[in-house]
């Protein structure tokens, strides 16, 4: 972060852009409520003057609040819990406290929560994935609020994460190597979710490279019930011998549906997950899945964010995923002869 | 909350108590660092003068921040996720935003996080259970920060919750009615945790009423691994036919250990949980457990806290639990003949 003193005021910005100070304020706090042409004029003035809004406790760069904010898509199912937990444990004790908001996979709510955390004086933010309105990144840059993205990787923003595309491709590679050719996928909703989209694309591209395509794809919200329902529907196609799931929660739902349908896993059908959260080891059989580096990712994200807050340069960190081969994969058999459903 | 104007200043309090203003400040912000006699003098002066500290954004009663803070013991395992989620959904949209901190079941960290949230201007707090240093309640009362406790019940503070003692007693009643007499329990750590203590006491008292006692009790941190280890150790007593678990995570761990030991559930051993979180329906067999009213509790806690923030009277809410009889309970058999371990 720049340490130079900022002299421009909101009046200077308003004068240069030829708008009222209320409009400048709206551009910063509710850009959606300003027409694009006006917004662009104001943003240009802000950049030209290197204007940094005096925003509550953030008035003085030296006056840190010790609050770090994290906005995660959900508190449910503990998908993010291990990573957040490691992140929190890696923050300098006594120096930083973590506050978490969950946005229910809703981009609008995520934006409001980012604004609320910054308004409460957050020194820095941990966010999940890269997909969001560019105006949010601009808003954070203007306020000089450092942030680190996790659970994904890319080259446009600081991150500590992993490659969702490569992780899922490796799993599909293993399933094909077992001999499966009739494969389906239960994916999370890909709209506004680069992690879900990366996993779906990773699987699809790997299949395409072998001259194959999915026998079926269901795109559903992450959840046990939605995974179970999608599985039951996909299995109406009796040729399918393997179901790749976008995360462990969907896979656990699929596995429950398989039990209830009288299908034996993995003999009748292979089911795979992604994340390796706790539930992957309490299903029966235990789940074959892709292990996400929750702990190291949380630690690295904390280290990187603290460097950025202290005005130091920090390097993004790409961590590997790995296949955890437990009990839900096997070579394909002519399963449907045995199935009740 | 009282609406009357407060005139006393920190100087008035210091003068009446015969201490420095720094000591008054320490009593409010770090009471542990003040000897009890001094603290008592200062607290008396504060009460006598009806002194309300000017604390950041809380300077004006009318100037609400819209932030509600929740401090929960853990983000792991989704024990609190459903309730927190319902709580958040029930807050007036656009009026309140929720920030969550997790304290790792550590009373000292919980205290720091309560202080951090109040310092950030939280309008009200959601806390879990009743067990905490009375100084925290006093600190909140002096600042007139409303709070609601959940996941428990009592008569000393506003709450929306349920009766851990009665919930667990009902489960043990059902297990005894199946014919079990050699029962063990895997409990969460009871120190500083009234929910864990209530469940253990509820089970113990019900047994005592039948002239029985536990064949074994393990008190362990909530976790899959700790549940699995405790189960394996308890089952060294080959007479045990039922293992009551303090929550679903411990029960899922016990069930996984049973599978790995070659024990068939429920034929060889009955295992029960508490909470009815998602994992209860993805174990195999699905878990017999005590259903906690997560959704209604979250809704009622949000309604009550908003009433208190608006200065209205609110009634505490006691919600019922119920037994969910799934697949892990059965009458006792001479199990150990069949066991590998």
XYZ file of C-alpha atoms in Angstrom:
682
model
C 0.000 0.000 0.000
C 1.160 3.488 -0.768
C 2.199 5.482 2.261
C 1.964 8.938 0.662
C -0.368 11.488 2.160
C -3.610 11.991 0.279
C -4.710 15.613 -0.125
C -7.723 15.456 -2.428
C -11.140 15.818 -0.854
C -14.558 14.676 -2.005
C -15.202 18.292 -3.088
C -12.159 18.166 -5.375
C -13.439 14.958 -6.941
C -16.949 16.361 -7.386
C -15.583 19.559 -8.967
C -13.301 17.713 -11.391
C -16.055 15.269 -12.405
C -18.660 18.014 -12.590
C -21.090 16.234 -10.262
C -22.388 16.723 -6.733
C -20.563 15.267 -3.724
C -23.624 13.073 -3.167
C -23.020 11.502 -6.563
C -19.366 10.834 -5.698
C -20.512 9.192 -2.512
C -23.047 7.082 -4.409
C -20.368 5.958 -6.882
C -18.293 4.685 -3.987
C -21.010 3.176 -1.864
C -23.741 2.107 -4.273
C -22.237 2.155 -7.810
C -25.275 0.275 -9.143
C -27.397 3.339 -8.477
C -25.295 5.566 -10.761
C -25.526 5.518 -14.558
C -22.335 4.065 -16.105
C -21.243 7.262 -17.892
C -21.403 9.300 -14.681
C -19.698 6.556 -12.727
C -16.835 6.467 -15.228
C -16.377 10.258 -14.975
C -16.237 10.071 -11.193
C -13.851 7.124 -11.206
C -11.558 8.986 -13.592
C -11.517 11.993 -11.269
C -10.820 9.745 -8.289
C -7.889 8.147 -10.100
C -6.557 11.479 -11.360
C -6.574 12.975 -7.867
C -5.521 9.778 -6.110
C -8.488 10.372 -3.854
C -8.840 8.006 -0.891
C -12.136 8.333 0.942
C -12.021 9.018 4.637
C -14.060 6.056 5.646
C -14.706 5.771 9.373
C -11.844 4.209 11.239
C -9.842 3.903 8.002
C -9.091 7.638 8.048
C -5.492 7.102 9.026
C -3.488 4.361 7.374
C -1.640 3.840 10.644
C -4.847 3.356 12.597
C -5.525 -0.319 12.027
C -8.544 -1.907 13.602
C -7.182 -5.426 13.891
C -10.313 -6.762 12.224
C -9.972 -9.099 9.267
C -13.164 -9.947 7.440
C -13.977 -13.119 5.555
C -17.005 -13.504 3.331
C -17.731 -17.146 2.588
C -20.545 -18.575 0.483
C -22.022 -20.699 3.289
C -21.504 -21.872 6.847
C -23.345 -25.087 6.023
C -21.717 -28.449 5.481
C -18.352 -27.251 6.726
C -17.029 -26.912 3.150
C -15.148 -23.774 4.155
C -14.728 -24.477 7.871
C -11.329 -26.184 7.839
C -9.774 -23.538 5.615
C -11.247 -20.644 7.614
C -10.196 -22.302 10.835
C -6.590 -22.647 9.620
C -6.721 -19.068 8.357
C -7.846 -17.794 11.754
C -5.244 -19.822 13.642
C -2.525 -18.383 11.403
C -3.385 -14.732 12.065
C -0.935 -13.063 14.451
C -2.508 -13.622 17.877
C -3.512 -10.469 19.690
C -3.015 -8.467 16.492
C -5.916 -9.577 14.319
C -9.410 -10.919 14.988
C -11.489 -12.595 12.303
C -15.131 -11.798 11.587
C -16.967 -14.040 9.149
C -20.020 -13.256 7.051
C -21.794 -15.779 4.862
C -23.553 -14.714 1.692
C -25.515 -17.805 0.673
C -23.780 -17.920 -2.762
C -25.557 -14.605 -3.543
C -23.278 -12.039 -5.310
C -25.422 -9.106 -4.161
C -25.240 -10.191 -0.531
C -21.512 -10.786 -0.870
C -21.101 -7.220 -2.085
C -23.141 -5.826 0.816
C -21.104 -7.822 3.293
C -17.809 -6.674 1.806
C -19.066 -3.100 2.143
C -20.247 -3.700 5.715
C -16.913 -5.214 6.741
C -14.924 -2.388 5.177
C -17.278 0.143 6.749
C -16.597 -1.490 10.134
C -12.920 -0.805 9.468
C -11.683 -4.212 8.303
C -7.932 -4.063 7.662
C -8.153 -6.749 5.005
C -10.487 -9.331 3.488
C -10.453 -13.023 2.679
C -12.807 -13.815 -0.204
C -13.675 -17.061 -1.960
C -12.930 -17.422 -5.680
C -12.389 -14.797 -8.386
C -15.889 -14.347 -9.880
C -17.366 -11.025 -8.882
C -18.416 -7.646 -10.274
C -15.236 -5.748 -11.315
C -16.699 -2.712 -9.535
C -16.066 -4.503 -6.221
C -12.366 -4.892 -6.983
C -12.228 -1.233 -8.033
C -14.033 -0.191 -4.851
C -11.512 -2.123 -2.734
C -8.553 -0.751 -4.700
C -9.714 2.845 -4.236
C -10.003 2.257 -0.519
C -6.656 0.463 -0.463
C -8.177 -2.476 1.363
C -5.963 -5.523 0.788
C -7.650 -8.817 0.014
C -6.691 -12.390 -0.729
C -8.805 -14.830 -2.719
C -8.850 -18.521 -1.820
C -10.349 -21.821 -3.047
C -9.264 -20.978 -6.605
C -6.309 -19.682 -8.600
C -5.768 -17.100 -11.326
C -3.454 -14.311 -12.301
C -5.502 -11.158 -11.804
C -5.609 -10.935 -7.985
C -3.614 -12.091 -4.961
C -4.651 -15.604 -3.972
C -3.785 -18.686 -1.988
C -5.592 -21.563 -3.606
C -5.646 -24.508 -5.923
C -6.611 -25.446 -9.459
C -10.208 -26.682 -9.595
C -9.873 -27.635 -13.279
C -6.780 -29.794 -12.788
C -8.084 -31.346 -9.563
C -11.277 -32.574 -11.199
C -9.506 -33.649 -14.408
C -7.264 -35.932 -12.335
C -10.314 -37.573 -10.760
C -12.017 -38.185 -14.112
C -8.707 -39.540 -15.468
C -8.714 -42.127 -12.671
C -12.352 -43.067 -13.324
C -11.658 -43.554 -17.054
C -8.571 -45.620 -16.238
C -10.840 -47.970 -14.256
C -12.670 -48.620 -17.541
C -15.730 -46.379 -17.180
C -17.057 -44.839 -20.379
C -20.626 -43.928 -19.397
C -20.054 -41.135 -16.928
C -22.444 -38.505 -15.516
C -21.800 -35.449 -13.390
C -23.648 -33.698 -10.571
C -22.220 -30.184 -10.568
C -22.813 -27.237 -8.260
C -24.455 -24.168 -9.807
C -21.814 -22.626 -12.078
C -23.370 -19.155 -12.416
C -21.114 -16.751 -10.508
C -19.090 -19.643 -9.075
C -15.686 -20.126 -10.709
C -14.902 -23.143 -8.481
C -17.985 -25.048 -9.660
C -17.394 -23.991 -13.251
C -13.732 -25.019 -13.132
C -14.621 -28.468 -11.822
C -17.268 -29.009 -14.480
C -14.942 -27.781 -17.242
C -12.058 -29.876 -15.965
C -14.201 -33.002 -16.150
C -15.749 -32.127 -19.513
C -12.420 -31.296 -21.167
C -10.768 -34.468 -19.924
C -13.635 -36.534 -21.356
C -13.514 -34.607 -24.647
C -9.792 -35.353 -24.897
C -10.742 -39.046 -24.927
C -13.472 -38.515 -27.488
C -16.151 -38.894 -24.808
C -18.966 -36.742 -23.457
C -21.040 -36.904 -20.286
C -24.087 -39.186 -20.423
C -25.798 -36.615 -18.265
C -25.072 -33.478 -16.251
C -27.189 -32.070 -13.427
C -26.408 -28.576 -12.164
C -27.890 -28.161 -8.678
C -27.307 -26.160 -5.488
C -24.793 -27.770 -3.144
C -26.757 -29.871 -0.665
C -27.454 -33.438 0.406
C -31.022 -33.426 -0.849
C -30.209 -31.884 -4.209
C -27.369 -34.383 -4.702
C -29.692 -37.257 -3.846
C -32.429 -36.071 -6.198
C -30.016 -35.429 -9.070
C -28.499 -38.893 -8.641
C -31.888 -40.608 -8.760
C -32.775 -38.704 -11.919
C -29.475 -39.346 -13.691
C -29.614 -43.065 -12.927
C -32.752 -43.379 -15.043
C -30.133 -43.773 -17.796
C -29.244 -47.376 -17.050
C -25.967 -47.236 -18.979
C -24.320 -44.889 -16.452
C -21.643 -46.585 -14.348
C -19.942 -43.610 -12.696
C -21.215 -40.336 -11.223
C -18.667 -37.554 -10.669
C -19.844 -35.055 -8.057
C -18.825 -31.403 -7.760
C -18.269 -31.667 -4.017
C -18.477 -34.119 -1.121
C -21.905 -32.933 -0.005
C -23.418 -33.742 -3.402
C -21.552 -37.071 -3.381
C -22.826 -37.927 0.107
C -26.363 -37.168 -1.090
C -25.820 -39.346 -4.171
C -24.514 -42.153 -1.992
C -27.528 -41.950 0.295
C -29.811 -42.091 -2.724
C -27.895 -45.112 -4.035
C -28.426 -46.932 -0.712
C -32.120 -46.115 -0.756
C -32.402 -47.281 -4.389
C -30.781 -50.576 -3.506
C -27.648 -49.880 -5.552
C -24.412 -51.188 -4.108
C -21.487 -48.785 -4.171
C -18.949 -49.210 -5.716
C -20.006 -52.493 -7.323
C -23.094 -51.088 -9.069
C -21.940 -47.532 -9.492
C -18.815 -45.453 -8.808
C -19.409 -42.145 -6.971
C -16.689 -39.532 -6.404
C -16.541 -36.277 -4.446
C -14.398 -33.154 -4.183
C -13.047 -31.334 -1.066
C -12.298 -34.162 1.371
C -14.177 -32.605 4.250
C -15.110 -34.681 7.302
C -18.232 -36.201 5.810
C -16.082 -37.944 3.159
C -14.884 -40.356 5.831
C -18.212 -41.066 7.529
C -20.187 -42.241 4.538
C -20.264 -45.987 3.951
C -18.257 -46.872 2.000
C -15.967 -43.946 2.715
C -15.828 -41.523 -0.175
C -13.232 -41.441 -2.946
C -12.599 -37.752 -3.411
C -10.207 -34.924 -4.335
C -8.376 -33.539 -1.343
C -8.305 -29.753 -1.143
C -5.318 -28.383 0.849
C -7.629 -26.716 3.439
C -5.038 -26.252 6.161
C -2.088 -25.090 4.056
C -4.377 -22.843 2.023
C -5.713 -21.164 5.166
C -2.197 -20.710 6.527
C -0.834 -19.300 3.270
C -3.807 -16.986 2.794
C -3.290 -15.581 6.308
C 0.427 -15.052 5.695
C -0.195 -13.345 2.365
C -2.965 -11.092 3.658
C -0.888 -9.990 6.642
C 2.003 -9.126 4.301
C -0.315 -7.028 2.139
C -1.795 -5.263 5.182
C 1.713 -4.383 6.320
C 2.380 -2.859 2.927
C 4.786 -5.608 1.845
C 4.770 -7.388 -1.471
C 3.336 -10.872 -1.319
C 3.335 -13.779 -3.739
C 0.213 -15.736 -4.630
C 0.402 -19.409 -3.691
C -0.802 -22.315 -5.847
C -1.195 -25.518 -3.845
C -1.674 -29.040 -5.241
C -4.784 -31.188 -4.825
C -4.597 -34.972 -4.607
C -6.863 -37.948 -5.181
C -7.938 -39.755 -2.015
C -8.870 -43.254 -3.163
C -11.263 -44.639 -0.551
C -14.162 -47.008 -1.042
C -16.600 -45.648 -3.652
C -14.749 -46.407 -6.911
C -14.356 -49.679 -8.803
C -14.310 -50.899 -12.405
C -17.708 -50.825 -14.134
C -20.018 -53.828 -14.044
C -23.358 -54.531 -15.693
C -24.885 -53.078 -12.557
C -28.469 -52.581 -13.459
C -29.227 -56.280 -13.468
C -28.840 -56.166 -9.688
C -30.608 -52.961 -8.991
C -34.033 -52.791 -7.422
C -34.813 -49.339 -8.776
C -33.295 -0.451 27.045
C -33.594 2.782 28.932
C -33.936 5.880 26.763
C -33.008 8.437 29.422
C -30.058 10.697 28.816
C -26.927 9.741 30.697
C -25.044 12.611 32.275
C -22.305 10.972 34.308
C -18.810 11.006 32.834
C -15.844 8.757 33.441
C -14.422 11.511 35.653
C -17.525 11.371 37.863
C -17.125 7.615 38.204
C -13.415 7.908 38.992
C -14.069 10.609 41.596
C -16.846 8.660 43.322
C -14.807 5.445 43.357
C -11.625 7.270 44.400
C -9.569 5.837 41.534
C -8.010 7.146 38.318
C -9.954 7.280 35.075
C -7.472 4.743 33.711
C -8.599 2.307 36.401
C -12.250 2.873 35.477
C -11.345 2.167 31.877
C -9.492 -1.009 32.867
C -12.475 -2.208 34.898
C -14.615 -1.891 31.798
C -12.213 -3.199 29.222
C -9.952 -5.648 31.027
C -11.575 -6.430 34.410
C -9.127 -9.322 34.942
C -6.326 -6.800 35.293
C -7.976 -5.042 38.264
C -7.983 -6.441 41.808
C -11.512 -7.521 42.826
C -11.925 -4.962 45.641
C -11.124 -2.053 43.316
C -13.307 -3.461 40.588
C -16.225 -3.724 43.006
C -15.787 -0.095 44.073
C -15.764 1.076 40.476
C -18.779 -1.055 39.536
C -20.702 0.384 42.487
C -19.916 3.913 41.304
C -20.960 3.033 37.768
C -24.273 1.653 39.002
C -24.856 4.586 41.382
C -24.294 7.128 38.597
C -25.966 5.058 35.905
C -22.824 5.662 33.884
C -22.840 4.432 30.291
C -19.448 4.561 28.577
C -19.151 6.425 25.316
C -17.860 3.520 23.307
C -17.036 4.307 19.709
C -20.090 4.219 17.498
C -22.299 3.397 20.467
C -22.099 6.997 21.672
C -25.677 7.708 20.708
C -28.368 5.187 21.456
C -30.117 6.223 18.286
C -27.061 5.640 16.120
C -27.329 1.953 15.401
C -24.704 0.265 13.292
C -26.873 -2.512 11.903
C -24.248 -5.070 12.895
C -25.297 -8.075 14.918
C -22.511 -10.257 16.228
C -22.623 -13.980 16.918
C -19.883 -15.830 18.753
C -20.135 -19.558 18.202
C -17.853 -22.274 19.592
C -16.841 -23.627 16.177
C -17.478 -23.390 12.460
C -16.526 -27.053 12.070
C -18.974 -29.855 11.515
C -21.875 -27.521 10.915
C -23.225 -28.059 14.449
C -24.214 -24.403 14.618
C -24.623 -23.696 10.911
C -28.352 -24.415 10.520
C -29.290 -22.365 13.561
C -27.040 -19.439 12.595
C -28.337 -19.603 9.054
C -31.973 -19.417 10.207
C -30.997 -16.618 12.591
C -29.432 -14.613 9.767
C -32.371 -15.181 7.415
C -34.735 -13.935 10.121
C -32.976 -10.607 10.689
C -34.806 -7.677 9.086
C -33.268 -7.437 5.598
C -31.390 -4.219 4.919
C -31.537 -3.343 8.605
C -29.122 -5.816 10.172
C -26.045 -7.695 8.951
C -24.578 -10.629 10.840
C -20.887 -11.058 11.629
C -19.796 -14.359 13.102
C -16.742 -15.117 15.210
C -15.758 -18.582 16.364
C -13.928 -19.104 19.629
C -12.824 -22.738 19.477
C -14.704 -23.556 22.721
C -12.204 -21.268 24.510
C -13.844 -18.951 27.128
C -10.984 -16.439 26.943
C -11.266 -16.163 23.164
C -15.041 -15.891 23.430
C -14.587 -12.946 25.777
C -12.141 -11.219 23.433
C -14.500 -11.700 20.520
C -17.467 -10.331 22.435
C -15.342 -7.279 23.258
C -14.176 -6.935 19.648
C -17.731 -7.131 18.308
C -19.027 -4.584 20.816
C -16.034 -2.352 20.078
C -16.959 -2.548 16.380
C -20.361 -1.221 17.378
C -22.473 -4.392 17.394
C -26.098 -3.526 18.195
C -26.671 -6.926 19.789
C -25.139 -10.341 20.272
C -26.126 -13.959 19.813
C -24.186 -16.227 22.157
C -24.244 -19.980 22.694
C -25.192 -21.360 26.101
C -25.205 -19.755 29.550
C -21.764 -20.701 30.954
C -19.465 -17.710 31.068
C -17.673 -15.386 33.452
C -20.326 -13.217 35.195
C -18.083 -10.222 34.475
C -18.981 -10.583 30.782
C -22.692 -10.268 31.514
C -21.977 -7.276 33.729
C -19.809 -5.700 31.007
C -22.638 -6.119 28.486
C -25.252 -4.794 30.907
C -23.222 -1.654 31.614
C -22.906 -1.010 27.897
C -26.598 -1.806 27.410
C -25.761 -4.246 24.639
C -28.689 -6.658 24.260
C -27.904 -10.330 23.844
C -29.755 -13.587 23.369
C -28.422 -16.992 24.338
C -29.258 -20.050 22.272
C -28.690 -23.833 22.263
C -29.684 -23.974 25.938
C -32.312 -22.723 28.375
C -32.313 -21.150 31.825
C -33.891 -18.358 33.778
C -31.083 -15.846 34.264
C -30.765 -14.401 30.739
C -32.860 -13.932 27.577
C -32.690 -17.080 25.451
C -34.211 -18.984 22.581
C -33.251 -22.592 23.051
C -34.029 -26.048 24.265
C -33.507 -28.327 27.251
C -30.337 -30.394 26.804
C -31.075 -32.403 29.974
C -34.585 -33.413 28.927
C -33.559 -34.090 25.327
C -30.869 -36.539 26.310
C -32.981 -38.124 29.055
C -35.628 -38.959 26.450
C -33.023 -40.706 24.286
C -31.678 -42.789 27.178
C -35.278 -43.655 28.142
C -35.783 -45.066 24.632
C -32.542 -47.059 24.797
C -33.499 -48.563 28.163
C -36.959 -49.389 26.841
C -35.261 -51.442 24.101
C -33.798 -53.587 26.881
C -30.275 -52.185 27.172
C -28.735 -52.179 30.659
C -25.007 -51.928 29.861
C -24.759 -48.449 28.496
C -21.741 -46.186 27.937
C -21.509 -42.530 26.983
C -19.155 -40.469 24.838
C -19.657 -36.912 26.069
C -18.246 -33.615 24.843
C -15.954 -31.773 27.270
C -18.215 -30.461 30.030
C -15.866 -27.788 31.422
C -17.355 -24.409 30.522
C -19.974 -26.053 28.295
C -23.453 -26.190 29.808
C -24.857 -27.989 26.737
C -22.424 -30.895 27.079
C -22.900 -30.964 30.854
C -26.686 -30.941 30.539
C -26.638 -33.865 28.129
C -24.327 -35.906 30.348
C -26.398 -35.107 33.447
C -29.638 -35.873 31.657
C -28.359 -39.318 30.712
C -26.799 -40.029 34.109
C -29.882 -38.977 36.084
C -32.205 -41.033 33.926
C -30.029 -44.107 34.473
C -29.817 -43.401 38.211
C -33.596 -43.246 38.373
C -33.622 -46.828 37.119
C -30.949 -47.892 39.613
C -28.343 -48.035 36.836
C -25.032 -46.341 36.165
C -22.909 -45.946 33.025
C -20.536 -48.834 32.282
C -18.145 -46.216 31.001
C -17.985 -42.512 30.203
C -15.460 -40.817 27.914
C -15.291 -37.025 27.923
C -13.592 -35.877 24.723
C -13.496 -32.847 22.405
C -16.228 -32.892 19.758
C -14.734 -34.489 16.652
C -14.906 -37.550 14.433
C -11.502 -38.853 15.469
C -12.069 -38.335 19.167
C -15.452 -40.080 18.918
C -13.893 -42.987 17.062
C -11.065 -43.369 19.584
C -13.371 -43.134 22.585
C -15.683 -45.759 21.091
C -12.819 -48.207 20.486
C -11.642 -47.750 24.079
C -15.072 -48.086 25.657
C -15.828 -51.250 23.684
C -12.968 -53.029 25.439
C -15.710 -53.656 28.023
C -17.428 -56.458 26.153
C -20.642 -56.138 28.151
C -21.545 -52.753 26.631
C -24.468 -52.930 24.182
C -25.306 -49.245 23.685
C -23.186 -46.105 23.345
C -24.932 -42.748 23.853
C -23.057 -39.904 22.157
C -23.113 -36.231 23.173
C -23.542 -35.104 19.579
C -23.840 -36.405 16.002
C -20.168 -35.822 15.203
C -19.072 -38.058 18.076
C -21.697 -40.622 17.021
C -20.520 -40.568 13.393
C -16.973 -41.151 14.628
C -18.174 -44.017 16.838
C -20.051 -45.517 13.900
C -16.979 -45.323 11.682
C -14.936 -47.035 14.398
C -17.619 -49.730 14.695
C -17.399 -50.411 10.942
C -13.621 -50.611 11.116
C -13.798 -52.949 14.132
C -16.172 -55.234 12.258
C -19.104 -54.482 14.544
C -22.497 -54.389 12.871
C -24.724 -51.494 13.862
C -27.366 -51.784 15.294
C -27.229 -55.567 15.687
C -23.981 -55.627 17.635
C -24.220 -52.242 19.275
C -26.680 -49.346 19.471
C -25.189 -45.881 18.816
C -27.147 -42.636 19.271
C -26.377 -38.977 18.494
C -27.674 -35.522 19.379
C -28.391 -32.485 17.127
C -29.709 -34.054 13.903
C -27.352 -32.154 11.630
C -26.853 -33.267 8.036
C -24.275 -35.952 8.817
C -26.902 -37.858 10.800
C -28.557 -38.865 7.536
C -25.429 -39.768 5.574
C -23.933 -42.332 7.917
C -24.830 -45.949 7.212
C -27.074 -46.888 8.841
C -28.534 -43.424 9.244
C -28.191 -42.152 12.785
C -30.806 -42.346 15.504
C -30.524 -38.993 17.209
C -32.175 -36.135 19.126
C -33.467 -33.413 16.846
C -32.580 -29.901 17.915
C -35.018 -27.224 16.619
C -32.263 -25.425 14.639
C -34.530 -23.451 12.343
C -37.176 -22.360 14.832
C -34.485 -21.576 17.396
C -32.641 -19.333 14.945
C -35.856 -17.590 13.976
C -36.976 -17.059 17.565
C -33.539 -15.854 18.646
C -33.525 -13.283 15.829
C -37.022 -12.074 16.732
C -36.142 -11.784 20.428
C -32.836 -10.005 19.839
C -34.442 -7.481 17.483
C -37.133 -6.763 20.097
C -34.470 -6.156 22.734
C -32.443 -3.916 20.397
C -35.564 -1.860 19.760
C -36.018 -1.436 23.493
C -39.080 -3.675 23.684
C -39.662 -6.409 26.210
C -39.107 -9.886 24.837
C -39.942 -13.327 26.170
C -37.457 -16.182 26.220
C -38.519 -19.161 24.131
C -38.174 -22.813 25.136
C -38.517 -25.169 22.168
C -38.990 -28.948 22.296
C -36.503 -31.540 21.058
C -37.632 -34.855 19.599
C -36.212 -38.326 19.050
C -35.481 -39.186 15.412
C -35.490 -42.978 15.291
C -33.398 -43.966 12.268
C -31.192 -47.012 11.830
C -28.648 -47.268 14.640
C -30.762 -48.560 17.520
C -32.039 -52.063 18.233
C -32.576 -54.377 21.223
C -29.341 -55.712 22.733
C -27.834 -59.010 21.539
C -24.842 -61.003 22.742
C -22.884 -58.988 20.224
C -19.317 -59.819 21.035
C -19.539 -63.355 19.705
C -19.725 -61.861 16.210
C -17.139 -59.149 16.585
C -13.709 -59.324 15.029
C -12.149 -56.867 17.420
